[in-house]
Amino acid sequence: MSNLDKIFNSIGQRTLFKNKDVLQMDYSPETIPFREKQIEQVALIMAPALIGQKTSNLFVYGKTGTGKTLVIKHIQNEMQKRGAEGSGKPLKLVYINCKFKKVADTEYRLLAELIKKLGGTISATGLPTDQVYNKFLSTLESLDNKIFVIILDEVDQIVKKISDEFLYNLTRINAELPKKLVTIVGISNDVRFLDDMDPRVKSSLSEEEIVFPPYDALQLKDILLKRANEAFKENSVDSGAIAKCAAFAAQEHGDARRALDLLRVAGEIAERAGDKKITTMHIDEANAKIERDKILDIVQTEPNQFQAVLLAIINLEESKDKLKSQKSLIADEGGKIYTGDVSKVYESLCKKTGMEILTQRRVGDIISEFDMLGIISAPVVSKGRYGRTKEIKSLIPAGLTEKVKEIITKSLGI
DNA sequence: AGGTATTCACATGAAACTATTCTCTGAGTTAGG
DNA sequence: TAACTCAGAGAATAGTTTCATGTGAATACCTGT
């Protein structure tokens, strides 16, 4: 029997998973623990729609992984069910996630997506925006549903990319189509974006507001336990592992999504290693792996100029490390990297690869962006007489720098 | 010693420029009447 | 003839550069003891 056969044959018995989907982030469980209150609130606000009355616009706020989307989708399903049963109460709910670029980068695309979800058709390009808008209105009009609930996940993206005027127009649909009732549900993980919005939009969008607090470690543990029971076969998860998983996620502002991710990856790791039980060790490994994957993903998708800057930083760090170990007795002012150094190395790198050279001004901004992404740390420090600059340090785990270098050199063609 | 003034090496902002992407208009095409 | 499609003009946008101004504290320079 070949090696491959062995692997393929054993896959059935060997797996720790009973149902992996349970840990996938788009899975929606029957019950949503610790969110009863929020569900009730949302339901109370939305209920009038079932009997054909206008409901208030709703704004839902909470950090990532606090169950906002889950709760709203849950209610959406329930209402849709009711709407279908209770004859003659035509209700239509539309869910759009504005996070995806393809869906909602421009006003045009967002409207097109809305029309598509409502069952209309529209050509992908070539029409003026106001015509698309009209088409949207006429699509609404042509449907026999009376009540529409438009759910906009991550609305902050819309405001950022399109401006709040669009939202204002949406809230004003009711005035233009007297026979239809349109309610908007906005979901966001950033409350601050409400502040710099046109007050008219602000007040009409957030007629009702619901806040989703982050889960604490205990709650996370409970959620994880429930899901783990469904996802894994019996006795395949160490109880300490669950606790550790919850603790990790609780540090990250109670992000349940991350906790589930962690558990799933840990399961995969354990399975691949042929272990019978998921232990805290696997959770640690999973944590490291997720972090690694995140970094690699960022590095890979970043444009060339950014990659070059990062490579410059890595190279500098390595050469400074060497220097430090050679004359380790000399003062401690050794392995520190500043903006100027990076920009010099970056420049020579550009010359080598024949790339265009960006100004130091821009390089500084790029460094700041890497800082924001958490790949490097670059606080500004003042060195008194010797100026003021960013003190740069790579945050890429030691075992990963080689891999990162490889990716960049390949992509730059060195 | 204690206080003020300099000075460095960029940070940070704003405006101007450019290349790319979007939006829109009108001509051409299609299809149904 | 209405509806649709598409190319290309013009507008909007994102990424950069250029120019200008700002900054924090280690040092240099006083000042009076």
Coordinates of C-alpha atoms (C1' of nucleotides) in Angstrom, one line a residue:
Chain A
M1 CA 0.0 0.0 0.0
S2 CA 1.4 3.3 -0.9
N3 CA 1.8 6.1 1.5
L4 CA -1.0 8.0 -0.1
D5 CA -3.3 5.1 0.2
K6 CA -2.6 5.0 3.9
I7 CA -3.4 8.6 4.3
F8 CA -6.6 8.5 2.3
N9 CA -7.8 5.3 3.9
S10 CA -7.2 6.4 7.4
I11 CA -8.8 9.8 7.1
G12 CA -12.2 8.4 8.0
Q13 CA -11.3 6.9 11.4
R14 CA -8.6 9.2 12.4
T15 CA -10.4 12.4 12.5
L16 CA -11.1 14.2 15.7
F17 CA -13.9 16.2 14.1
K18 CA -17.5 15.2 14.2
N19 CA -18.7 18.3 12.4
K20 CA -16.1 20.9 11.5
D21 CA -18.7 23.4 10.1
V22 CA -19.7 24.2 13.7
L23 CA -16.4 26.0 14.1
Q24 CA -16.5 27.8 10.9
M25 CA -17.4 31.5 11.3
D26 CA -20.4 31.5 9.1
Y27 CA -22.1 28.8 11.1
S28 CA -25.1 29.9 13.0
P29 CA -26.1 27.8 16.0
E30 CA -29.7 27.4 17.2
T31 CA -29.1 29.2 20.4
I32 CA -26.9 32.2 21.0
P33 CA -25.8 32.1 24.6
F34 CA -25.4 35.3 26.6
R35 CA -27.2 37.4 24.0
E36 CA -30.7 36.8 25.1
K37 CA -31.2 40.3 26.1
Q38 CA -29.9 41.7 22.8
I39 CA -32.0 39.3 20.8
E40 CA -35.1 40.4 22.7
Q41 CA -34.3 44.1 22.2
V42 CA -33.8 43.6 18.5
A43 CA -37.0 41.5 18.2
L44 CA -39.0 44.1 20.1
I45 CA -37.8 46.8 17.7
M46 CA -38.3 44.8 14.6
A47 CA -41.5 43.1 15.5
P48 CA -43.9 45.7 14.1
A49 CA -42.7 44.8 10.7
L50 CA -44.4 41.5 10.9
I51 CA -47.8 43.2 11.1
G52 CA -47.0 45.7 8.4
Q53 CA -46.0 48.6 10.5
K54 CA -43.0 50.8 10.1
T55 CA -40.2 50.0 12.5
S56 CA -37.4 52.3 13.7
N57 CA -34.1 52.3 12.1
L58 CA -31.6 50.4 14.2
F59 CA -28.0 50.8 14.8
V60 CA -26.1 47.9 16.3
Y61 CA -22.7 48.5 17.8
G62 CA -20.1 46.1 19.2
K63 CA -16.5 44.9 18.8
T64 CA -15.6 42.2 16.4
G65 CA -16.7 38.7 17.4
T66 CA -19.4 39.8 19.9
G67 CA -22.2 38.2 17.9
K68 CA -23.7 41.2 16.2
T69 CA -24.0 39.6 12.8
L70 CA -25.1 36.3 14.3
V71 CA -27.9 37.8 16.2
I72 CA -29.1 39.9 13.4
K73 CA -29.0 37.0 10.9
H74 CA -30.8 34.9 13.4
I75 CA -33.6 37.3 13.7
Q76 CA -33.6 37.8 10.0
N77 CA -34.2 34.1 9.5
E78 CA -36.9 33.9 12.1
M79 CA -38.7 36.9 10.6
Q80 CA -38.4 35.6 7.1
K81 CA -40.0 32.3 8.3
R82 CA -42.8 34.2 9.9
G83 CA -43.2 36.4 7.0
A84 CA -43.7 33.4 4.8
E85 CA -46.1 31.6 7.1
G86 CA -48.3 34.6 8.1
S87 CA -50.0 35.1 4.8
G88 CA -50.4 38.5 3.4
K89 CA -47.7 40.2 5.4
P90 CA -45.2 40.8 2.7
L91 CA -41.9 41.5 4.4
K92 CA -38.5 41.4 2.8
L93 CA -35.2 41.5 4.5
V94 CA -32.0 42.1 2.7
Y95 CA -28.6 41.5 4.2
I96 CA -25.5 43.1 2.7
N97 CA -22.0 43.0 4.1
C98 CA -20.2 46.2 3.1
K99 CA -16.9 44.8 4.0
F100 CA -16.2 43.1 0.7
K101 CA -14.6 45.3 -1.9
K102 CA -16.4 43.8 -4.8
V103 CA -19.8 44.4 -3.2
A104 CA -19.5 47.9 -1.8
D105 CA -16.6 49.8 -3.0
T106 CA -18.6 52.5 -4.7
E107 CA -22.2 53.7 -4.5
Y108 CA -22.8 52.1 -7.8
R109 CA -21.8 48.7 -6.7
L110 CA -23.7 48.8 -3.5
L111 CA -26.8 49.8 -5.3
A112 CA -26.3 47.2 -7.9
E113 CA -25.9 44.6 -5.2
L114 CA -29.0 45.8 -3.5
I115 CA -31.0 45.5 -6.7
K116 CA -29.6 42.0 -7.3
K117 CA -30.6 40.9 -3.8
L118 CA -34.0 42.2 -4.4
G119 CA -34.3 40.1 -7.5
G120 CA -33.7 42.8 -10.1
T121 CA -31.0 42.8 -12.8
I122 CA -28.6 45.5 -13.8
S123 CA -25.6 45.7 -16.1
A124 CA -22.3 45.8 -14.4
T125 CA -21.1 49.1 -15.8
G126 CA -22.1 52.0 -17.9
L127 CA -25.0 53.6 -16.2
P128 CA -25.0 56.9 -14.3
T129 CA -25.4 56.7 -10.6
D130 CA -28.8 58.4 -10.4
Q131 CA -30.2 56.0 -13.0
V132 CA -29.0 53.1 -10.9
Y133 CA -30.7 54.8 -8.0
N134 CA -33.9 55.1 -10.0
K135 CA -33.7 51.5 -11.0
F136 CA -33.3 50.7 -7.3
L137 CA -36.4 52.6 -6.5
S138 CA -38.4 51.1 -9.3
T139 CA -37.3 47.6 -8.3
L140 CA -38.6 48.3 -4.8
E141 CA -41.8 49.6 -6.2
S142 CA -42.3 46.6 -8.5
L143 CA -42.1 44.1 -5.7
D144 CA -45.3 43.4 -3.9
N145 CA -43.7 43.3 -0.5
K146 CA -44.6 46.3 1.5
I147 CA -41.9 46.3 4.1
F148 CA -38.2 46.2 3.5
V149 CA -35.5 45.8 6.0
I150 CA -32.1 46.6 4.7
I151 CA -29.3 45.3 6.8
L152 CA -26.0 46.9 6.3
D153 CA -23.2 45.0 8.0
E154 CA -20.1 47.2 8.7
V155 CA -21.8 50.4 7.7
D156 CA -18.7 52.4 8.7
Q157 CA -17.1 51.2 5.5
I158 CA -19.9 52.8 3.4
V159 CA -19.4 56.1 5.2
K160 CA -15.7 55.9 4.7
K161 CA -15.8 55.0 1.0
I162 CA -18.9 56.6 -0.3
S163 CA -19.9 59.3 2.2
D164 CA -22.9 59.5 4.5
E165 CA -25.0 61.1 1.8
F166 CA -25.8 57.7 0.5
L167 CA -27.2 56.7 3.9
Y168 CA -29.1 59.8 4.0
N169 CA -30.7 59.0 0.7
L170 CA -31.6 55.6 2.0
T171 CA -33.3 57.0 5.0
R172 CA -35.3 59.2 2.7
I173 CA -36.7 56.4 0.5
N174 CA -39.8 56.4 2.6
A175 CA -40.6 59.9 1.5
E176 CA -40.2 59.0 -2.2
L177 CA -42.1 55.8 -2.1
P178 CA -45.1 56.4 0.1
K179 CA -46.4 52.8 -0.4
K180 CA -43.3 51.1 0.9
L181 CA -41.7 51.1 4.3
V182 CA -38.0 50.8 4.4
T183 CA -36.1 50.2 7.6
I184 CA -32.3 50.3 7.8
V185 CA -30.3 48.2 10.2
G186 CA -26.7 49.3 10.5
I187 CA -24.1 47.1 12.1
S188 CA -20.7 48.5 13.0
N189 CA -17.8 47.8 15.2
D190 CA -16.7 51.3 15.4
V191 CA -18.9 53.8 17.2
R192 CA -16.7 56.7 16.7
F193 CA -17.7 56.9 13.1
L194 CA -21.1 58.1 14.2
D195 CA -19.5 61.2 15.5
D196 CA -18.2 62.6 12.3
M197 CA -21.3 62.0 10.4
D198 CA -23.9 64.4 9.3
P199 CA -26.2 64.9 12.3
R200 CA -29.3 64.3 10.2
V201 CA -28.1 60.9 9.1
K202 CA -26.9 60.2 12.5
S203 CA -30.2 60.8 14.2
S204 CA -32.3 59.0 11.6
L205 CA -30.0 56.0 11.4
S206 CA -29.7 55.5 15.1
E207 CA -33.3 55.9 16.1
E208 CA -32.7 52.8 18.2
E209 CA -29.3 51.7 19.4
I210 CA -28.1 48.4 20.8
V211 CA -24.7 47.8 22.2
F212 CA -23.1 44.4 22.2
P213 CA -20.6 44.1 25.1
P214 CA -17.6 41.8 24.6
Y215 CA -17.8 38.3 26.1
D216 CA -15.7 37.7 29.2
A217 CA -13.5 34.6 29.6
L218 CA -16.2 32.6 31.4
Q219 CA -18.8 33.2 28.8
L220 CA -16.3 32.4 26.0
K221 CA -15.5 29.2 27.8
D222 CA -19.2 28.3 27.9
I223 CA -19.6 29.1 24.2
L224 CA -16.6 27.1 23.3
L225 CA -17.7 24.1 25.3
K226 CA -21.0 24.0 23.6
R227 CA -19.5 24.2 20.2
A228 CA -16.7 21.8 20.9
N229 CA -19.3 19.2 21.9
E230 CA -20.9 19.5 18.5
A231 CA -17.7 19.8 16.6
F232 CA -15.5 17.2 18.1
K233 CA -16.0 13.6 19.0
E234 CA -16.4 12.8 22.6
N235 CA -13.4 13.1 24.9
S236 CA -11.2 14.6 22.3
V237 CA -10.8 18.0 23.9
D238 CA -8.9 18.6 27.1
S239 CA -10.8 20.9 29.4
G240 CA -7.7 22.9 30.0
A241 CA -7.5 23.6 26.3
I242 CA -10.9 25.2 26.2
A243 CA -10.0 27.4 29.1
K244 CA -6.8 28.4 27.5
C245 CA -8.6 29.2 24.3
A246 CA -11.1 31.3 26.1
A247 CA -8.4 33.1 27.9
F248 CA -6.5 33.9 24.7
A249 CA -9.6 35.3 23.1
A250 CA -10.7 37.3 26.2
Q251 CA -7.4 39.1 26.0
E252 CA -8.4 40.1 22.5
H253 CA -11.4 42.1 23.7
G254 CA -13.6 39.0 24.0
D255 CA -13.6 38.0 20.3
A256 CA -15.6 34.8 20.1
R257 CA -14.8 34.4 16.4
R258 CA -11.1 34.3 17.2
A259 CA -11.7 31.8 20.0
L260 CA -13.5 29.5 17.6
D261 CA -10.9 29.9 15.0
L262 CA -8.2 29.0 17.5
L263 CA -10.1 25.9 18.5
R264 CA -10.6 24.8 15.0
V265 CA -6.9 25.3 14.0
A266 CA -5.8 23.5 17.2
G267 CA -8.1 20.7 16.2
E268 CA -6.5 20.5 12.7
I269 CA -3.0 20.6 14.2
A270 CA -3.8 17.8 16.6
E271 CA -5.4 15.8 13.9
R272 CA -2.5 16.1 11.6
A273 CA -0.1 15.1 14.3
G274 CA -2.2 12.1 15.0
D275 CA -2.9 13.0 18.6
K276 CA -6.0 11.7 20.2
K277 CA -6.8 14.7 22.3
I278 CA -6.6 18.5 21.9
T279 CA -4.4 19.9 24.6
T280 CA -3.2 23.4 25.7
M281 CA -0.1 22.7 23.7
H282 CA -2.1 22.5 20.5
I283 CA -3.8 25.8 21.4
D284 CA -0.5 27.5 21.8
E285 CA 0.6 26.1 18.5
A286 CA -2.6 27.2 16.9
N287 CA -2.2 30.7 18.2
A288 CA 1.3 30.9 16.8
K289 CA 0.1 29.5 13.5
I290 CA -2.7 32.0 13.2
E291 CA -0.4 34.8 14.0
R292 CA 2.1 33.5 11.4
D293 CA -0.5 33.1 8.7
K294 CA -1.7 36.6 9.4
I295 CA 1.7 38.1 8.9
L296 CA 2.5 36.0 5.8
D297 CA -0.8 37.0 4.3
I298 CA -0.1 40.7 4.9
V299 CA 3.4 40.5 3.6
Q300 CA 2.2 38.7 0.5
T301 CA -0.6 41.0 -0.4
E302 CA 1.3 44.2 0.2
P303 CA 2.5 46.2 -2.9
N304 CA 6.1 46.0 -4.0
Q305 CA 7.2 49.3 -2.5
F306 CA 5.9 48.3 0.9
Q307 CA 7.6 44.9 0.6
A308 CA 10.9 46.6 -0.2
V309 CA 10.6 48.8 2.8
L310 CA 10.0 45.8 5.0
L311 CA 12.9 44.0 3.5
A312 CA 15.1 47.0 4.2
I313 CA 14.0 46.9 7.9
I314 CA 14.7 43.2 8.2
N315 CA 18.1 43.4 6.5
L316 CA 19.0 46.3 8.8
E317 CA 17.9 44.4 11.8
E318 CA 20.0 41.4 10.9
S319 CA 23.2 43.4 10.2
K320 CA 22.8 45.4 13.3
D321 CA 22.4 42.2 15.3
K322 CA 25.6 40.9 13.9
L323 CA 27.4 44.1 14.8
K324 CA 26.1 44.0 18.3
S325 CA 27.3 40.5 18.9
Q326 CA 30.7 41.3 17.5
K327 CA 31.4 44.2 19.7
S328 CA 29.0 43.4 22.4
L329 CA 31.2 45.2 25.0
I330 CA 30.8 48.6 23.4
A331 CA 27.9 50.8 24.5
D332 CA 24.3 49.7 24.2
E333 CA 23.5 52.2 21.4
G334 CA 23.7 49.2 19.1
G335 CA 20.8 47.7 17.3
K336 CA 18.4 50.6 16.9
I337 CA 17.0 51.4 13.5
Y338 CA 15.7 54.8 12.5
T339 CA 13.7 56.1 9.6
G340 CA 16.8 57.5 7.9
D341 CA 18.6 54.2 7.9
V342 CA 15.6 52.4 6.5
S343 CA 15.2 54.9 3.7
K344 CA 18.9 54.6 2.7
V345 CA 18.8 50.8 2.6
Y346 CA 15.5 50.9 0.8
E347 CA 16.9 53.2 -1.8
S348 CA 19.8 51.0 -2.6
L349 CA 17.4 48.1 -2.7
C350 CA 15.4 50.0 -5.3
K351 CA 18.4 50.7 -7.4
K352 CA 19.3 47.0 -7.3
T353 CA 15.9 46.0 -8.5
G354 CA 15.3 48.9 -10.8
M355 CA 12.3 50.0 -9.0
E356 CA 11.2 53.6 -8.6
I357 CA 12.5 55.2 -5.5
L358 CA 9.9 56.8 -3.3
T359 CA 10.7 59.9 -1.2
Q360 CA 11.7 59.6 2.4
R361 CA 8.4 61.3 3.3
R362 CA 6.5 58.4 1.8
V363 CA 8.8 55.8 3.3
G364 CA 8.0 57.3 6.7
D365 CA 4.3 56.9 6.0
I366 CA 4.8 53.3 4.9
I367 CA 6.7 52.6 8.1
S368 CA 3.7 54.0 10.0
E369 CA 1.4 51.7 8.1
F370 CA 3.4 48.7 9.0
D371 CA 3.2 49.9 12.5
M372 CA -0.5 50.0 12.3
L373 CA -0.7 46.5 11.0
G374 CA 1.3 45.3 13.9
I375 CA 4.2 43.9 11.9
I376 CA 6.7 46.3 13.3
S377 CA 6.7 48.8 16.1
A378 CA 7.8 52.3 15.3
P379 CA 7.2 54.8 18.0
V380 CA 8.6 58.3 17.5
V381 CA 11.4 59.1 19.9
S382 CA 13.3 62.3 20.4
K383 CA 17.0 61.8 20.7
G384 CA 17.5 65.3 21.9
R385 CA 20.4 67.0 20.1
Y386 CA 20.4 64.2 17.6
G387 CA 16.9 64.8 16.3
R388 CA 13.6 63.2 16.3
T389 CA 12.6 60.1 14.5
K390 CA 10.9 56.7 14.6
E391 CA 12.6 53.9 16.4
I392 CA 11.8 50.9 14.4
K393 CA 11.7 47.3 15.5
S394 CA 10.5 44.3 13.6
L395 CA 7.8 42.3 15.4
I396 CA 8.0 39.3 13.1
P397 CA 8.7 36.2 15.1
A398 CA 12.2 35.0 14.8
G399 CA 11.4 31.8 13.0
L400 CA 9.5 33.6 10.4
T401 CA 11.9 36.3 9.1
E402 CA 13.5 33.9 6.6
K403 CA 10.2 32.9 5.2
V404 CA 9.2 36.6 4.9
K405 CA 12.4 37.4 3.2
E406 CA 11.9 34.6 0.8
I407 CA 8.5 35.8 -0.2
I408 CA 9.7 39.4 -0.7
T409 CA 12.8 38.5 -2.7
K410 CA 10.7 36.3 -4.9
S411 CA 8.1 38.9 -5.5
L412 CA 10.6 41.6 -6.2
G413 CA 12.6 39.3 -8.4
I414 CA 15.9 39.6 -6.7
Chain B
dA1 C1' 24.3 74.9 39.5
dG2 C1' 20.5 76.4 37.1
dG3 C1' 18.2 78.4 33.3
dT4 C1' 17.6 79.4 28.4
dA5 C1' 18.7 78.8 23.6
dT6 C1' 20.1 75.8 19.8
dT7 C1' 19.9 72.2 17.0
dC8 C1' 19.2 67.9 14.9
dA9 C1' 16.5 64.6 12.0
dC10 C1' 13.0 63.7 11.1
dA11 C1' 7.5 64.2 12.1
dT12 C1' 3.4 66.0 10.4
dG13 C1' 0.4 68.9 7.2
dA14 C1' -1.1 70.8 3.1
dA15 C1' -1.1 71.5 -1.6
dA16 C1' 0.0 70.1 -6.2
dC17 C1' 0.7 66.5 -9.5
dT18 C1' -0.4 62.0 -11.8
dA19 C1' -1.9 57.7 -13.1
dT20 C1' -5.6 54.9 -12.5
dT21 C1' -10.5 54.0 -11.9
dC22 C1' -15.4 55.6 -12.1
dT23 C1' -19.1 57.8 -14.1
dC24 C1' -21.6 59.4 -17.8
dT25 C1' -22.9 60.5 -22.6
dG26 C1' -24.1 59.4 -27.0
dA27 C1' -23.6 56.3 -30.8
dG28 C1' -24.4 51.7 -32.3
dT29 C1' -26.9 47.2 -31.6
dT30 C1' -30.5 44.3 -30.5
dA31 C1' -35.1 42.7 -30.1
dG32 C1' -39.6 43.0 -29.7
dG33 C1' -43.7 45.2 -31.7
Chain C
dT1 C1' -38.9 52.3 -30.9
dA2 C1' -37.5 51.2 -26.5
dA3 C1' -33.9 48.9 -24.2
dC4 C1' -29.4 47.5 -23.9
dT5 C1' -24.3 47.6 -24.8
dC6 C1' -20.0 49.8 -25.3
dA7 C1' -16.2 53.1 -26.3
dG8 C1' -14.3 57.1 -25.1
dA9 C1' -14.5 61.8 -22.8
dG10 C1' -14.5 63.8 -18.5
dA11 C1' -14.7 63.5 -13.4
dA12 C1' -13.2 61.4 -9.2
dT13 C1' -9.8 59.0 -6.4
dA14 C1' -5.6 57.1 -4.6
dG15 C1' -0.8 57.3 -4.3
dT16 C1' 3.1 60.4 -4.4
dT17 C1' 6.0 64.4 -4.4
dT18 C1' 7.0 69.1 -3.0
dC19 C1' 7.1 72.6 0.0
dA20 C1' 6.4 74.3 4.7
dT21 C1' 6.1 74.1 9.3
dG22 C1' 6.4 71.7 13.9
dT23 C1' 8.7 69.1 17.7
dG24 C1' 11.1 67.1 22.1
dA25 C1' 14.9 66.9 24.6
dA26 C1' 20.2 66.4 24.6
dT27 C1' 23.6 69.7 24.3
dA28 C1' 25.8 74.3 24.1
dC29 C1' 25.9 78.6 26.0
dC30 C1' 24.9 82.0 29.4
dT31 C1' 24.4 84.0 34.0
dG32 C1' 25.2 84.9 38.4
dT33 C1' 27.1 82.6 42.5

